[in-house]
Structure formats: structure tokens, C-alpha cells
Amino acid sequence: MLRRRRTHQFKRNTRNTNPNRRRIMLKNIHKKILLRRRIYSLLQLAADAKTAQS
């Protein structure tokens, strides 16, 4: 299961910054989220393959 992340400080940081910086921060965090989801799905595939194998 994907863990919940603490976003309060991040949201406060993004709200109090200029628009260009905000865009960059949001893009970076979005890439991080996508990567985390991709890794999670790979782990699920590996677990499914392991259970199917045995």
C-alpha cells in the first residue's frame, strides 16, 4: 500500500512563492509521485509473479 505523505509544509511553501518557482516545484513533486506509483506497480507485479510461481 502506498504511504500517505505529509503535504502541509509543501503546500505552504508552494503557496508563498512566485508563480515560476511554484510551477517548477509542482512539476518536480509530480515526477516524484509518478515514479513512486511506477515502483509500487512493479513491486505488485513481482509479488503476483512470486505467488503464481509457488
mmCIF file of N, CA, C and O in Angstrom:
data_model
loop_
_atom_site.group_PDB
_atom_site.id
_atom_site.type_symbol
_atom_site.label_atom_id
_atom_site.label_comp_id
_atom_site.label_asym_id
_atom_site.label_seq_id
_atom_site.Cartn_x
_atom_site.Cartn_y
_atom_site.Cartn_z
ATOM 1 N N MET A 1 0.848 -1.195 0.000
ATOM 2 C CA MET A 1 0.000 0.000 0.000
ATOM 3 C C MET A 1 0.884 1.246 0.000
ATOM 4 O O MET A 1 1.885 1.294 0.702
ATOM 5 N N LEU A 2 0.495 2.241 -0.780
ATOM 6 C CA LEU A 2 1.253 3.489 -0.816
ATOM 7 C C LEU A 2 1.034 4.270 0.472
ATOM 8 O O LEU A 2 -0.111 4.401 0.934
ATOM 9 N N ARG A 3 2.117 4.753 1.032
ATOM 10 C CA ARG A 3 2.006 5.532 2.255
ATOM 11 C C ARG A 3 1.487 6.931 1.968
ATOM 12 O O ARG A 3 1.748 7.494 0.917
ATOM 13 N N ARG A 4 0.731 7.478 2.919
ATOM 14 C CA ARG A 4 0.315 8.880 2.792
ATOM 15 C C ARG A 4 1.502 9.767 3.091
ATOM 16 O O ARG A 4 2.283 9.493 3.985
ATOM 17 N N ARG A 5 1.632 10.837 2.336
ATOM 18 C CA ARG A 5 2.733 11.764 2.548
ATOM 19 C C ARG A 5 2.228 12.986 3.301
ATOM 20 O O ARG A 5 1.087 13.387 3.150
ATOM 21 N N ARG A 6 3.116 13.594 4.078
ATOM 22 C CA ARG A 6 2.754 14.827 4.757
ATOM 23 C C ARG A 6 2.943 15.984 3.788
ATOM 24 O O ARG A 6 4.056 16.280 3.374
ATOM 25 N N THR A 7 1.850 16.647 3.430
ATOM 26 C CA THR A 7 1.922 17.666 2.383
ATOM 27 C C THR A 7 1.700 19.077 2.908
ATOM 28 O O THR A 7 1.773 20.033 2.139
ATOM 29 N N HIS A 8 1.413 19.217 4.191
ATOM 30 C CA HIS A 8 1.054 20.533 4.707
ATOM 31 C C HIS A 8 2.166 21.547 4.487
ATOM 32 O O HIS A 8 1.925 22.645 3.981
ATOM 33 N N GLN A 9 3.386 21.187 4.861
ATOM 34 C CA GLN A 9 4.508 22.119 4.707
ATOM 35 C C GLN A 9 4.769 22.414 3.233
ATOM 36 O O GLN A 9 5.030 23.556 2.858
ATOM 37 N N PHE A 10 4.679 21.388 2.399
ATOM 38 C CA PHE A 10 4.894 21.585 0.962
ATOM 39 C C PHE A 10 3.877 22.556 0.380
ATOM 40 O O PHE A 10 4.218 23.463 -0.374
ATOM 41 N N LYS A 11 2.618 22.384 0.750
ATOM 42 C CA LYS A 11 1.581 23.273 0.233
ATOM 43 C C LYS A 11 1.802 24.703 0.699
ATOM 44 O O LYS A 11 1.594 25.649 -0.061
ATOM 45 N N ARG A 12 2.229 24.860 1.947
ATOM 46 C CA ARG A 12 2.509 26.198 2.456
ATOM 47 C C ARG A 12 3.664 26.825 1.689
ATOM 48 O O ARG A 12 3.617 27.999 1.315
ATOM 49 N N ASN A 13 4.697 26.034 1.404
ATOM 50 C CA ASN A 13 5.842 26.544 0.650
ATOM 51 C C ASN A 13 5.444 26.971 -0.755
ATOM 52 O O ASN A 13 5.884 28.003 -1.246
ATOM 53 N N THR A 14 4.630 26.150 -1.412
ATOM 54 C CA THR A 14 4.254 26.479 -2.790
ATOM 55 C C THR A 14 3.344 27.700 -2.829
ATOM 56 O O THR A 14 3.431 28.501 -3.756
ATOM 57 N N ARG A 15 2.482 27.836 -1.834
ATOM 58 C CA ARG A 15 1.555 28.971 -1.826
ATOM 59 C C ARG A 15 2.298 30.289 -1.645
ATOM 60 O O ARG A 15 1.903 31.313 -2.198
ATOM 61 N N ASN A 16 3.389 30.263 -0.899
ATOM 62 C CA ASN A 16 4.088 31.505 -0.572
ATOM 63 C C ASN A 16 5.258 31.818 -1.497
ATOM 64 O O ASN A 16 6.138 32.572 -1.122
ATOM 65 N N THR A 17 5.261 31.259 -2.679
ATOM 66 C CA THR A 17 6.378 31.512 -3.582
ATOM 67 C C THR A 17 5.858 32.100 -4.893
ATOM 68 O O THR A 17 4.652 32.181 -5.116
ATOM 69 N N ASN A 18 6.785 32.535 -5.742
ATOM 70 C CA ASN A 18 6.364 33.157 -7.007
ATOM 71 C C ASN A 18 5.899 32.092 -8.011
ATOM 72 O O ASN A 18 6.264 30.925 -7.892
ATOM 73 N N PRO A 19 5.110 32.478 -9.011
ATOM 74 C CA PRO A 19 4.474 31.504 -9.911
ATOM 75 C C PRO A 19 5.441 30.587 -10.652
ATOM 76 O O PRO A 19 5.161 29.392 -10.801
ATOM 77 N N ASN A 20 6.577 31.131 -11.110
ATOM 78 C CA ASN A 20 7.520 30.280 -11.836
ATOM 79 C C ASN A 20 8.087 29.196 -10.932
ATOM 80 O O ASN A 20 8.165 28.027 -11.306
ATOM 81 N N ARG A 21 8.480 29.593 -9.741
ATOM 82 C CA ARG A 21 9.021 28.629 -8.779
ATOM 83 C C ARG A 21 7.957 27.602 -8.402
ATOM 84 O O ARG A 21 8.239 26.418 -8.241
ATOM 85 N N ARG A 22 6.725 28.062 -8.257
ATOM 86 C CA ARG A 22 5.625 27.162 -7.917
ATOM 87 C C ARG A 22 5.450 26.089 -8.989
ATOM 88 O O ARG A 22 5.270 24.924 -8.692
ATOM 89 N N ARG A 23 5.498 26.530 -10.258
ATOM 90 C CA ARG A 23 5.370 25.583 -11.365
ATOM 91 C C ARG A 23 6.463 24.526 -11.325
ATOM 92 O O ARG A 23 6.217 23.338 -11.499
ATOM 93 N N ILE A 24 7.686 24.966 -11.073
ATOM 94 C CA ILE A 24 8.815 24.031 -11.008
ATOM 95 C C ILE A 24 8.639 23.052 -9.859
ATOM 96 O O ILE A 24 8.832 21.841 -10.011
ATOM 97 N N MET A 25 8.244 23.559 -8.694
ATOM 98 C CA MET A 25 8.058 22.693 -7.527
ATOM 99 C C MET A 25 6.969 21.657 -7.793
ATOM 100 O O MET A 25 7.119 20.477 -7.449
ATOM 101 N N LEU A 26 5.876 22.100 -8.399
ATOM 102 C CA LEU A 26 4.779 21.176 -8.675
ATOM 103 C C LEU A 26 5.194 20.135 -9.701
ATOM 104 O O LEU A 26 4.827 18.967 -9.599
ATOM 105 N N LYS A 27 5.971 20.553 -10.698
ATOM 106 C CA LYS A 27 6.445 19.603 -11.707
ATOM 107 C C LYS A 27 7.349 18.560 -11.070
ATOM 108 O O LYS A 27 7.221 17.361 -11.342
ATOM 109 N N ASN A 28 8.246 18.991 -10.197
ATOM 110 C CA ASN A 28 9.161 18.064 -9.532
ATOM 111 C C ASN A 28 8.405 17.073 -8.663
ATOM 112 O O ASN A 28 8.679 15.872 -8.696
ATOM 113 N N ILE A 29 7.454 17.573 -7.887
ATOM 114 C CA ILE A 29 6.710 16.679 -6.995
ATOM 115 C C ILE A 29 5.857 15.720 -7.813
ATOM 116 O O ILE A 29 5.665 14.558 -7.436
ATOM 117 N N HIS A 30 5.347 16.185 -8.953
ATOM 118 C CA HIS A 30 4.535 15.314 -9.800
ATOM 119 C C HIS A 30 5.380 14.170 -10.356
ATOM 120 O O HIS A 30 4.953 13.018 -10.363
ATOM 121 N N LYS A 31 6.604 14.495 -10.787
ATOM 122 C CA LYS A 31 7.506 13.458 -11.276
ATOM 123 C C LYS A 31 7.790 12.435 -10.187
ATOM 124 O O LYS A 31 7.838 11.230 -10.434
ATOM 125 N N LYS A 32 7.969 12.921 -8.957
ATOM 126 C CA LYS A 32 8.253 12.045 -7.829
ATOM 127 C C LYS A 32 7.077 11.104 -7.561
ATOM 128 O O LYS A 32 7.253 9.911 -7.308
ATOM 129 N N ILE A 33 5.851 11.644 -7.631
ATOM 130 C CA ILE A 33 4.651 10.841 -7.404
ATOM 131 C C ILE A 33 4.519 9.769 -8.474
ATOM 132 O O ILE A 33 4.235 8.599 -8.182
ATOM 133 N N LEU A 34 4.740 10.160 -9.743
ATOM 134 C CA LEU A 34 4.632 9.190 -10.834
ATOM 135 C C LEU A 34 5.660 8.078 -10.678
ATOM 136 O O LEU A 34 5.364 6.901 -10.889
ATOM 137 N N LEU A 35 6.866 8.453 -10.293
ATOM 138 C CA LEU A 35 7.922 7.457 -10.088
ATOM 139 C C LEU A 35 7.543 6.496 -8.965
ATOM 140 O O LEU A 35 7.691 5.281 -9.088
ATOM 141 N N ARG A 36 7.026 7.050 -7.861
ATOM 142 C CA ARG A 36 6.637 6.219 -6.727
ATOM 143 C C ARG A 36 5.536 5.242 -7.123
ATOM 144 O O ARG A 36 5.566 4.071 -6.746
ATOM 145 N N ARG A 37 4.566 5.715 -7.924
ATOM 146 C CA ARG A 37 3.490 4.839 -8.368
ATOM 147 C C ARG A 37 4.008 3.748 -9.292
ATOM 148 O O ARG A 37 3.550 2.608 -9.235
ATOM 149 N N ARG A 38 4.969 4.098 -10.164
ATOM 150 C CA ARG A 38 5.523 3.108 -11.079
ATOM 151 C C ARG A 38 6.273 2.025 -10.308
ATOM 152 O O ARG A 38 6.129 0.834 -10.588
ATOM 153 N N ILE A 39 7.049 2.443 -9.305
ATOM 154 C CA ILE A 39 7.784 1.474 -8.489
ATOM 155 C C ILE A 39 6.810 0.577 -7.733
ATOM 156 O O ILE A 39 7.007 -0.640 -7.641
ATOM 157 N N TYR A 40 5.734 1.167 -7.210
ATOM 158 C CA TYR A 40 4.723 0.394 -6.485
ATOM 159 C C TYR A 40 4.095 -0.662 -7.392
ATOM 160 O O TYR A 40 3.935 -1.822 -6.993
ATOM 161 N N SER A 41 3.784 -0.279 -8.633
ATOM 162 C CA SER A 41 3.163 -1.250 -9.550
ATOM 163 C C SER A 41 4.149 -2.358 -9.906
ATOM 164 O O SER A 41 3.753 -3.519 -10.043
ATOM 165 N N LEU A 42 5.442 -2.025 -10.049
ATOM 166 C CA LEU A 42 6.443 -3.056 -10.315
ATOM 167 C C LEU A 42 6.544 -4.031 -9.148
ATOM 168 O O LEU A 42 6.678 -5.237 -9.346
ATOM 169 N N LEU A 43 6.476 -3.505 -7.929
ATOM 170 C CA LEU A 43 6.509 -4.364 -6.746
ATOM 171 C C LEU A 43 5.302 -5.297 -6.726
ATOM 172 O O LEU A 43 5.423 -6.469 -6.381
ATOM 173 N N GLN A 44 4.136 -4.747 -7.111
ATOM 174 C CA GLN A 44 2.931 -5.570 -7.148
ATOM 175 C C GLN A 44 3.066 -6.689 -8.182
ATOM 176 O O GLN A 44 2.688 -7.830 -7.923
ATOM 177 N N LEU A 45 3.626 -6.354 -9.352
ATOM 178 C CA LEU A 45 3.832 -7.364 -10.390
ATOM 179 C C LEU A 45 4.766 -8.461 -9.896
ATOM 180 O O LEU A 45 4.533 -9.648 -10.123
ATOM 181 N N ALA A 46 5.836 -8.054 -9.220
ATOM 182 C CA ALA A 46 6.799 -9.024 -8.700
ATOM 183 C C ALA A 46 6.140 -9.930 -7.659
ATOM 184 O O ALA A 46 6.355 -11.145 -7.647
ATOM 185 N N ALA A 47 5.324 -9.349 -6.795
ATOM 186 C CA ALA A 47 4.637 -10.128 -5.768
ATOM 187 C C ALA A 47 3.648 -11.105 -6.411
ATOM 188 O O ALA A 47 3.538 -12.263 -5.994
ATOM 189 N N ASP A 48 2.930 -10.638 -7.431
ATOM 190 C CA ASP A 48 1.968 -11.510 -8.124
ATOM 191 C C ASP A 48 2.684 -12.664 -8.823
ATOM 192 O O ASP A 48 2.216 -13.801 -8.785
ATOM 193 N N ALA A 49 3.826 -12.357 -9.436
ATOM 194 C CA ALA A 49 4.590 -13.401 -10.123
ATOM 195 C C ALA A 49 5.108 -14.426 -9.130
ATOM 196 O O ALA A 49 5.124 -15.620 -9.397
ATOM 197 N N LYS A 50 5.491 -13.951 -7.960
ATOM 198 C CA LYS A 50 6.025 -14.844 -6.923
ATOM 199 C C LYS A 50 4.927 -15.788 -6.416
ATOM 200 O O LYS A 50 5.157 -16.981 -6.238
ATOM 201 N N THR A 51 3.730 -15.249 -6.204
ATOM 202 C CA THR A 51 2.634 -16.096 -5.721
ATOM 203 C C THR A 51 2.163 -17.070 -6.801
ATOM 204 O O THR A 51 1.787 -18.191 -6.503
ATOM 205 N N ALA A 52 2.192 -16.633 -8.064
ATOM 206 C CA ALA A 52 1.778 -17.505 -9.156
ATOM 207 C C ALA A 52 2.795 -18.625 -9.372
ATOM 208 O O ALA A 52 2.453 -19.734 -9.783
ATOM 209 N N GLN A 53 4.050 -18.326 -9.075
ATOM 210 C CA GLN A 53 5.118 -19.288 -9.295
ATOM 211 C C GLN A 53 5.056 -20.436 -8.282
ATOM 212 O O GLN A 53 5.271 -21.590 -8.623
ATOM 213 N N SER A 54 4.788 -20.092 -7.030
ATOM 214 C CA SER A 54 4.805 -21.133 -5.981
ATOM 215 C C SER A 54 3.475 -21.849 -5.821
ATOM 216 O O SER A 54 2.537 -21.667 -6.505
#
